Coordinates of N, CA and C and ligand atoms in Angstrom, one line a residue:
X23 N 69.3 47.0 14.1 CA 68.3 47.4 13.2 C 68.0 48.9 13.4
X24 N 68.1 49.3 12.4 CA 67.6 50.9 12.7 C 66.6 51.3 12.7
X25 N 65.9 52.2 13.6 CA 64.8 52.4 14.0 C 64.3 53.5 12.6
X26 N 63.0 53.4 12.7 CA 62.0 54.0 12.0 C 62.0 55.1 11.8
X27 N 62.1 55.9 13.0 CA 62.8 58.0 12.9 C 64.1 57.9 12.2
X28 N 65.1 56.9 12.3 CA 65.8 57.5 11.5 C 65.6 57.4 9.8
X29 N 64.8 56.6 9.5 CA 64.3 56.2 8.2 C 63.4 57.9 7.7
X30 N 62.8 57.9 8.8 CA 61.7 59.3 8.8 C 63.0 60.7 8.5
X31 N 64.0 60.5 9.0 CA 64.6 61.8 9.0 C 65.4 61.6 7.3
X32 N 65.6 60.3 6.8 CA 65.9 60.5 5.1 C 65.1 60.9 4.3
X33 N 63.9 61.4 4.4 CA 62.9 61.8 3.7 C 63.5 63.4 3.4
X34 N 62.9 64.0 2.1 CA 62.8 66.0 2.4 C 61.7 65.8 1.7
X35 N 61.3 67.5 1.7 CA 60.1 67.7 1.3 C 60.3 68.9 0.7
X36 N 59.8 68.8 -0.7 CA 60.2 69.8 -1.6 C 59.0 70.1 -2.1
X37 N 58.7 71.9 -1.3 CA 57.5 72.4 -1.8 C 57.3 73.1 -3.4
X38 N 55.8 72.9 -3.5 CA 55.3 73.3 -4.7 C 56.0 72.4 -6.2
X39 N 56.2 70.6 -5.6 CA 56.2 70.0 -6.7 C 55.4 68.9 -7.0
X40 N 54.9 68.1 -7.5 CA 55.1 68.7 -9.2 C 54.0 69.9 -9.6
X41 N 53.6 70.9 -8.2 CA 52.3 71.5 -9.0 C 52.6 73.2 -7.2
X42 N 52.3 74.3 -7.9 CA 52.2 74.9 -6.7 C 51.4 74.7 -5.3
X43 N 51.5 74.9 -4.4 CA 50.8 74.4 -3.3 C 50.9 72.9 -3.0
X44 N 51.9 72.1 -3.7 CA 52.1 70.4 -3.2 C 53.2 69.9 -2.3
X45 N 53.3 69.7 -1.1 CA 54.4 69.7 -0.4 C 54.8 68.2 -0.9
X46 N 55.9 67.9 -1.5 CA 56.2 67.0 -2.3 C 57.0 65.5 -1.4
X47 N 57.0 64.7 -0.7 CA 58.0 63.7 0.5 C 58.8 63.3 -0.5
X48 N 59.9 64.1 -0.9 CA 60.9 62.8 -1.9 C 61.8 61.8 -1.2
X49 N 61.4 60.6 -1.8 CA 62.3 59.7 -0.7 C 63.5 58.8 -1.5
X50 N 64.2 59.4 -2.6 CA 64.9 59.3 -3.3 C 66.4 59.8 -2.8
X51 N 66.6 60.4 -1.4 CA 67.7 60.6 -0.7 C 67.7 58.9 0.2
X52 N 67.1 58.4 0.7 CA 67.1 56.9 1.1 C 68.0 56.3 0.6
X53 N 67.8 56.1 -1.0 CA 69.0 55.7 -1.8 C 70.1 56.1 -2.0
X54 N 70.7 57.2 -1.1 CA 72.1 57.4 -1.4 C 72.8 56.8 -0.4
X55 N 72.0 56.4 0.5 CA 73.4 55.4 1.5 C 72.5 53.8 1.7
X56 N 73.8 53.0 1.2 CA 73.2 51.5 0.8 C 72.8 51.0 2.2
X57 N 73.4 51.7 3.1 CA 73.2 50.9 5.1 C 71.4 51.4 5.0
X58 N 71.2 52.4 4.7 CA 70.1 52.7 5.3 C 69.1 52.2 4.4
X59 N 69.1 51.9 2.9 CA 68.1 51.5 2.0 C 68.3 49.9 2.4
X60 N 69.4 49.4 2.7 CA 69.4 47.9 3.4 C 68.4 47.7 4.8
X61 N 68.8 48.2 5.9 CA 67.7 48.6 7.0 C 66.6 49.0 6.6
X62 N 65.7 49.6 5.7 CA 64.9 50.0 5.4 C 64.0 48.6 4.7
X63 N 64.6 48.1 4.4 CA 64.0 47.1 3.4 C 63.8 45.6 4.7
X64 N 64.6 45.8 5.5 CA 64.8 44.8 6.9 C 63.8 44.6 7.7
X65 N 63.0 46.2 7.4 CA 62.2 46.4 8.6 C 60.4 46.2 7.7
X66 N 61.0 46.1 6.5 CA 59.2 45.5 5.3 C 59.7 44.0 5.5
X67 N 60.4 43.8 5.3 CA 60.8 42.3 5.2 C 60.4 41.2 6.8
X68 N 61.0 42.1 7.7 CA 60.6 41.7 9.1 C 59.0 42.1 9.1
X69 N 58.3 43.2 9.1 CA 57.2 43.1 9.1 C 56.3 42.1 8.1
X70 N 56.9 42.0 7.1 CA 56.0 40.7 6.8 C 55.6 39.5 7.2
X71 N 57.3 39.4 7.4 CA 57.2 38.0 8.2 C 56.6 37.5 9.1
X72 N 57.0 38.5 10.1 CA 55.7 38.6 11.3 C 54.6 38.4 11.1
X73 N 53.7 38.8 10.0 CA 52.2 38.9 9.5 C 51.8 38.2 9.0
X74 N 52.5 37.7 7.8 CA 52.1 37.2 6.8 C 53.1 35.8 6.8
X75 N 54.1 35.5 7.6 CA 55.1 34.4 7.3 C 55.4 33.7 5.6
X76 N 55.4 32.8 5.6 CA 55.1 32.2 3.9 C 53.9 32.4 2.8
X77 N 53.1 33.3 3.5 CA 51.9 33.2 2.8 C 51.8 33.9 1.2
X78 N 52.4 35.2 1.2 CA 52.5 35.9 0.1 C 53.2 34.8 -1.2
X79 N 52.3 35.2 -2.3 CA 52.5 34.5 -3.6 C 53.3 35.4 -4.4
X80 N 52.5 36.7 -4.4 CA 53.4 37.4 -5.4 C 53.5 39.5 -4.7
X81 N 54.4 39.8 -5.1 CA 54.3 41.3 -4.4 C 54.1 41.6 -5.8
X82 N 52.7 42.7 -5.7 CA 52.7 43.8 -7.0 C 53.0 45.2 -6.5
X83 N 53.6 45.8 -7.7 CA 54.5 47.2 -6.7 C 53.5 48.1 -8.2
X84 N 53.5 49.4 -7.6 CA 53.0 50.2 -8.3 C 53.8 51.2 -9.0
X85 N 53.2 52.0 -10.4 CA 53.9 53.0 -11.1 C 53.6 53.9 -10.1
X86 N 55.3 54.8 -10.1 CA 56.7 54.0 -10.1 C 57.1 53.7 -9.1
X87 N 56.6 54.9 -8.2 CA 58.2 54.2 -7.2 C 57.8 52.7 -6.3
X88 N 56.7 52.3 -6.8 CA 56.7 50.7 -6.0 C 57.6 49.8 -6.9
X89 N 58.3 50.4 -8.0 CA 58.9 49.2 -9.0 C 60.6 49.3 -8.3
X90 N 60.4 50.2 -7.5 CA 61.5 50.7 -6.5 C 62.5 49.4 -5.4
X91 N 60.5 49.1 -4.9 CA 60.8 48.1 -3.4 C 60.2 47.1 -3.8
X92 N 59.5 46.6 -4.8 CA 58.6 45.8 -4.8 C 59.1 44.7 -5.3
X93 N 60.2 44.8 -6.4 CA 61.3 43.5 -6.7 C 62.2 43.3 -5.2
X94 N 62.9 43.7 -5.1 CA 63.7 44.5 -4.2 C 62.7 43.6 -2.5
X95 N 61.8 43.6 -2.0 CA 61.0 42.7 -1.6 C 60.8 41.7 -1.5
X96 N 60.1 41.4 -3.0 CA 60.3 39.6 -3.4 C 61.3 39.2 -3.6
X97 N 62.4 39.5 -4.1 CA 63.7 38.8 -3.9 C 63.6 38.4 -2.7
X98 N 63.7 38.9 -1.2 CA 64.3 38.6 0.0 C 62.8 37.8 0.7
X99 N 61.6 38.0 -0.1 CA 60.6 37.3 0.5 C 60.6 35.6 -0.4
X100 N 61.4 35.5 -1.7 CA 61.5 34.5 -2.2 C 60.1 34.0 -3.1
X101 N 59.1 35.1 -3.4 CA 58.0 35.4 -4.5 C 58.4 36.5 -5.6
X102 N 57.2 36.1 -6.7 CA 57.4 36.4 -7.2 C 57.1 38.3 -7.2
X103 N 57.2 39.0 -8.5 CA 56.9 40.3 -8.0 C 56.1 40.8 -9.7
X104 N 55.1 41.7 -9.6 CA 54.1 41.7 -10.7 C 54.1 42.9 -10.9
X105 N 54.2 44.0 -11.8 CA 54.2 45.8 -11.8 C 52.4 45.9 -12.5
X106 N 51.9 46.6 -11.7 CA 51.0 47.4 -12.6 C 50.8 49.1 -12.7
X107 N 50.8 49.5 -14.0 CA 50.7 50.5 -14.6 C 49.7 51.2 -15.3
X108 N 50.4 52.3 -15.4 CA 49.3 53.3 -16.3 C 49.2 52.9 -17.7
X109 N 47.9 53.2 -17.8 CA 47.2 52.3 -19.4 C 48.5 52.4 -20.7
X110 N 48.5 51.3 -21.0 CA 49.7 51.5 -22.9 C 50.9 51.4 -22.5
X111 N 51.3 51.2 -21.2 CA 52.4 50.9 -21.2 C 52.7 49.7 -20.9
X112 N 52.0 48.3 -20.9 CA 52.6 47.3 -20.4 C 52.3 46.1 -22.0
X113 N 53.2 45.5 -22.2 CA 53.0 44.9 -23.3 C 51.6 43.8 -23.4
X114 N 51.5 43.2 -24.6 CA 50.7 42.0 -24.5 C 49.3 42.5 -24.1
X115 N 48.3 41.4 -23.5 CA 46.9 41.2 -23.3 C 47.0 41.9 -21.6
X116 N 45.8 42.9 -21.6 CA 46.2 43.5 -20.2 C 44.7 43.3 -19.8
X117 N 44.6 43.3 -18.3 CA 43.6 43.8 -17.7 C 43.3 45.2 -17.1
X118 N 42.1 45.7 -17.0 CA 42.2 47.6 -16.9 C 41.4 47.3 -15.5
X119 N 41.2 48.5 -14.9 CA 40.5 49.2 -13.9 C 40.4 50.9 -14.6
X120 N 39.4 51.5 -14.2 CA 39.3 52.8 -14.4 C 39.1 53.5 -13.5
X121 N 39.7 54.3 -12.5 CA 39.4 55.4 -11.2 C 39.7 56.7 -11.5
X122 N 38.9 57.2 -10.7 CA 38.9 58.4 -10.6 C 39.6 59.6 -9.6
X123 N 40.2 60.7 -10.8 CA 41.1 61.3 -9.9 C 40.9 62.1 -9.4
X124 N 41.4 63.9 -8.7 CA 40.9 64.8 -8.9 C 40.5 65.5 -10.1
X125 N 41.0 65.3 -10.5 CA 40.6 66.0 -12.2 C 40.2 64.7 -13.1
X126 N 39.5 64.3 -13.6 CA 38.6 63.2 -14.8 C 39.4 61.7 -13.6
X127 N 39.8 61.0 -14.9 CA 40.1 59.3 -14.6 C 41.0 58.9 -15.4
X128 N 41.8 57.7 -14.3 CA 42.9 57.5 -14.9 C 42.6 55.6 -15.1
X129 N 43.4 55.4 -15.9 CA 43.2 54.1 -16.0 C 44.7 53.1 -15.5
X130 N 44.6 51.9 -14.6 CA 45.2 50.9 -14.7 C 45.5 49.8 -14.9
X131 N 46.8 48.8 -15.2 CA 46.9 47.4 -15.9 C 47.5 46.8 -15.4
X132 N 47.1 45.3 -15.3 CA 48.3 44.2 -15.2 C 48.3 43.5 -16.3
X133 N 49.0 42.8 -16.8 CA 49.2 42.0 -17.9 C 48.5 40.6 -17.3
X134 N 48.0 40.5 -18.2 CA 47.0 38.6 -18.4 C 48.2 37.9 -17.8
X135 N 47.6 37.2 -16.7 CA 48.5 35.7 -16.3 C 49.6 36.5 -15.5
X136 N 49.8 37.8 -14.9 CA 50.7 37.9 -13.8 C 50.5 37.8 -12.5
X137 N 49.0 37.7 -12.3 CA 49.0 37.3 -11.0 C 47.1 36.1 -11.7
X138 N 47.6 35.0 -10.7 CA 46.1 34.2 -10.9 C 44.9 34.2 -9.7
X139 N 43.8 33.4 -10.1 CA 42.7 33.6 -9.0 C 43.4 32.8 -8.1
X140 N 42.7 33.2 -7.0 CA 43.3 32.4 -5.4 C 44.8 33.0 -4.9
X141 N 45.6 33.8 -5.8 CA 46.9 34.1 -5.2 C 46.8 34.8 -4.1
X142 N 47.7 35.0 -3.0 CA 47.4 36.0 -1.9 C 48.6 37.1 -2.6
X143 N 48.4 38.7 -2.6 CA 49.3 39.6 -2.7 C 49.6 40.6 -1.9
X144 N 50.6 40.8 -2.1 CA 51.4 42.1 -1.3 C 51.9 43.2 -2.0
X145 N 50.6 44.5 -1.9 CA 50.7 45.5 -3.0 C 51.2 46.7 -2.3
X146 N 52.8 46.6 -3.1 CA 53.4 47.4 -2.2 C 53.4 49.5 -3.1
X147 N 53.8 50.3 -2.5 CA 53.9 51.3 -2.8 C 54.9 52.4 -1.9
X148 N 55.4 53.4 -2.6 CA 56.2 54.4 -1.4 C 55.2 54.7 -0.7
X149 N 54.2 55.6 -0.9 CA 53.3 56.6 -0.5 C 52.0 56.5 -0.7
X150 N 50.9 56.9 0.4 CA 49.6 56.8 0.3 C 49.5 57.9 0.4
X151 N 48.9 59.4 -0.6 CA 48.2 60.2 -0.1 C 46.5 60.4 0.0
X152 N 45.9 60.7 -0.8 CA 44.6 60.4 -0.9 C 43.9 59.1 -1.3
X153 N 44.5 58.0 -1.1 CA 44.3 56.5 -1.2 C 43.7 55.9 -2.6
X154 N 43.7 56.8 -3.2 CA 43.0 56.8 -5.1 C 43.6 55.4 -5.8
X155 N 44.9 56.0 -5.6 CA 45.7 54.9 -5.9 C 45.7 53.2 -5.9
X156 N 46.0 53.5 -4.6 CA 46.0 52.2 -3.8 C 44.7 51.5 -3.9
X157 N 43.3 52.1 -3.9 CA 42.0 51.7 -4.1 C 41.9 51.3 -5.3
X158 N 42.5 51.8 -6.2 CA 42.0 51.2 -7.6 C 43.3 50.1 -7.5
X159 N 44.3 50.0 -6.7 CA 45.0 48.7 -7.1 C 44.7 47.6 -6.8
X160 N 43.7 47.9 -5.6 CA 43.3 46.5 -4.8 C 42.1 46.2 -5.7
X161 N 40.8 46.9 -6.6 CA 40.3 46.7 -7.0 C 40.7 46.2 -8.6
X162 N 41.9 46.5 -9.1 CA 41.8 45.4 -10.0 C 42.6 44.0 -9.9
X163 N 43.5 43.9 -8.6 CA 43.8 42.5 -7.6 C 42.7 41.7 -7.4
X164 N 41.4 42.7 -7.1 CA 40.4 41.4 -7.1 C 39.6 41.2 -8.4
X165 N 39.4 42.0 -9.0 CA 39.1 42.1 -10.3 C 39.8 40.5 -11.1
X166 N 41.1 40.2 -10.7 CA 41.8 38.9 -11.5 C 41.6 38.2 -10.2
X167 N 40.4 38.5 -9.6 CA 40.3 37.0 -8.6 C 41.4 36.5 -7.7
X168 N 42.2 38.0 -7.2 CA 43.5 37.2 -6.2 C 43.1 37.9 -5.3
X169 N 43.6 38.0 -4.0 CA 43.7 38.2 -2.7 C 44.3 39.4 -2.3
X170 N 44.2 40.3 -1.9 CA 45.0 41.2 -1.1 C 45.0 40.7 0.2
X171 N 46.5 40.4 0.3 CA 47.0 40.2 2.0 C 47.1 41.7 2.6
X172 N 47.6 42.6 1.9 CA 48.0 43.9 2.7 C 48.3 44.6 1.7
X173 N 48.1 45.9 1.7 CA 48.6 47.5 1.0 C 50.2 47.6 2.2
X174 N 50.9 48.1 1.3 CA 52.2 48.2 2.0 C 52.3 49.4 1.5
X175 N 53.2 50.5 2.6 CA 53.7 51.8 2.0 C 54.8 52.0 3.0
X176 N 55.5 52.9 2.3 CA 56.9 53.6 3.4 C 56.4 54.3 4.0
X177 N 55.1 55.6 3.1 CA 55.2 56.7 4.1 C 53.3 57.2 4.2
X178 N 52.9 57.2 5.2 CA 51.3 57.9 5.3 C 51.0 59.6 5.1
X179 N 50.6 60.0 4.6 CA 50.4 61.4 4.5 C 49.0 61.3 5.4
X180 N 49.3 61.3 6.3 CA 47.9 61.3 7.7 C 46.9 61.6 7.5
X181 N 47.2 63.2 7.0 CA 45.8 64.3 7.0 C 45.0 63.8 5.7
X182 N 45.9 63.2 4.9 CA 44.4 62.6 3.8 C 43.6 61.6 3.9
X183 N 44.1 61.0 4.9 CA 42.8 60.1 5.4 C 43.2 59.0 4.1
X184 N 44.2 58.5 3.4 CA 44.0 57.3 2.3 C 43.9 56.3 3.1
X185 N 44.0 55.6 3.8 CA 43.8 54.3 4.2 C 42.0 54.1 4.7
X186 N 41.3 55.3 5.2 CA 39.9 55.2 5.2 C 39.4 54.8 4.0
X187 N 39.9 54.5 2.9 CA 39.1 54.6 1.9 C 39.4 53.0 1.6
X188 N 40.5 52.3 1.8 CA 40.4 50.9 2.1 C 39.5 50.2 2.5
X189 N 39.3 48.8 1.9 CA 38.7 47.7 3.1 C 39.5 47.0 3.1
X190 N 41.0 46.9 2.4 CA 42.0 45.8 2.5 C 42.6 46.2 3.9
X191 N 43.3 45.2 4.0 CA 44.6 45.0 5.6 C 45.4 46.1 5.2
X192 N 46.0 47.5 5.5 CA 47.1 48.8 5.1 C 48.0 48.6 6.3
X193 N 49.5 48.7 6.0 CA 50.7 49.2 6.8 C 51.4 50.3 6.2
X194 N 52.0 51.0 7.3 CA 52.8 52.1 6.9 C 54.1 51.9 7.7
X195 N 55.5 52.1 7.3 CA 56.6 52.4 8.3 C 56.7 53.8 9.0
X196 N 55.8 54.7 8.1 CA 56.3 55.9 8.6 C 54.7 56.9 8.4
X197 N 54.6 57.6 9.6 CA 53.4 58.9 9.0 C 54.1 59.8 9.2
X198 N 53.6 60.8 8.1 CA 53.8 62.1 8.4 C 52.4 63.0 7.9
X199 N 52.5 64.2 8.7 CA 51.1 65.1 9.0 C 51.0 65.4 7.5
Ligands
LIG1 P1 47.1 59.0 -3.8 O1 46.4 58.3 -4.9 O2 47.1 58.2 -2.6 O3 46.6 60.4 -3.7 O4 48.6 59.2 -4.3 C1 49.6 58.2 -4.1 C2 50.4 58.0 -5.4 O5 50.9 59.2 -5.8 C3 51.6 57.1 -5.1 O6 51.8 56.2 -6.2 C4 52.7 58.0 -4.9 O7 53.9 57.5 -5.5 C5 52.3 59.3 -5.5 N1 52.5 60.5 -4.6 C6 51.6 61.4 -4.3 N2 52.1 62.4 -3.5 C7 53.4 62.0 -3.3 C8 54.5 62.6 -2.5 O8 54.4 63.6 -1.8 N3 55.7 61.9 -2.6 C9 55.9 60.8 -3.3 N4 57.1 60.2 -3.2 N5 54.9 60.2 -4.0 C10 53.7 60.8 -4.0

């Protein structure tokens, strides 16, 4: 199994994107060698199991790159897997949440009937930086009356503090400052 620093060393950081002053973690070099996006996915997989054993009903992955790991996941956890997105893009009868960003508010959806009350989930994501995100995803998980088992991410951006802003269960494979 390959250890975690070397997962940490496929990461780069490409400053001033998408905005000047944003030191960017692209973790889109991961995917160029199948050993290491295989290991990588071994060690979410293994950590669940550990945690959570059979429990997880369905993994929701977030826009985008949770649409990355988050099938990719439930396949090898043997559940189902749910996407939620930015408002207008998902077809049919949706449920919203509205949060707020640094600049105004953005809105999110899951589609009616992709996940139900009582389900336990596993809301996975690449990255936590200021936890905005991830807060409004657990709040519209419980909004449809299901469960957060855990926030999942690859990578912690530390100095933002996003996981303080949780009250769900958060894992990370990887921090960086
Ligand atoms: P937050 O709401 O925690 O500030 O931002 C997290 C969301 O923005 C995640 O959906 C993540 O994909 C994206 N994001 C923010 N900064 C980065 C970054 O440096 N690298 C990557 N890969 N995603 C980021």
């Amino acid at each position: 199994r390959r250890e975690e620093s070397t997962c940490k060393e496929c990461n780069r950081t490409i400053p001033d994107f998408p905005k000047p002053g944003i030191l960017f973690r692209d973790i889109f070099p991961l995917f160029r060698d199948p050993s290491i996006l295989s290991d990588l996915l071994d060690l979410l997989v293994h950590h669940v199991q550990q945690n959570f054993k059979d429990k997880v009903d369905v993994v929701v992955g977030l826009e985008a790159r949770g649409f990355l790991f988050g099938p990719m996941l439930a396949l090898r956890l043997g559940c189902g897997f749910a996407p939620i997105r930015k408002k207008g893009k998902l077809p049919g009868e949706c449920i919203q949440v509205s949060y707020t960003l640094e600049y105004g508010t953005d809105v999110f959806e899951m589609q009616k009937g992709a996940i139900t009350a009582g389900q336990k989930i596993l809301i996975v994501d690449d990255l936590i930086a200021t936890g905005g995100t991830m807060m409004a995803a657990c709040q519209l998980v419980k909004n449809m009356e299901a469960k957060v088992l855990e926030c999942l991410v690859i990578i912690e951006l530390t100095d933002l503090k996003g996981k303080e802003k949780l009250t769900d269960p958060f894992h990370t494979l990887i921090d960086f400052e």
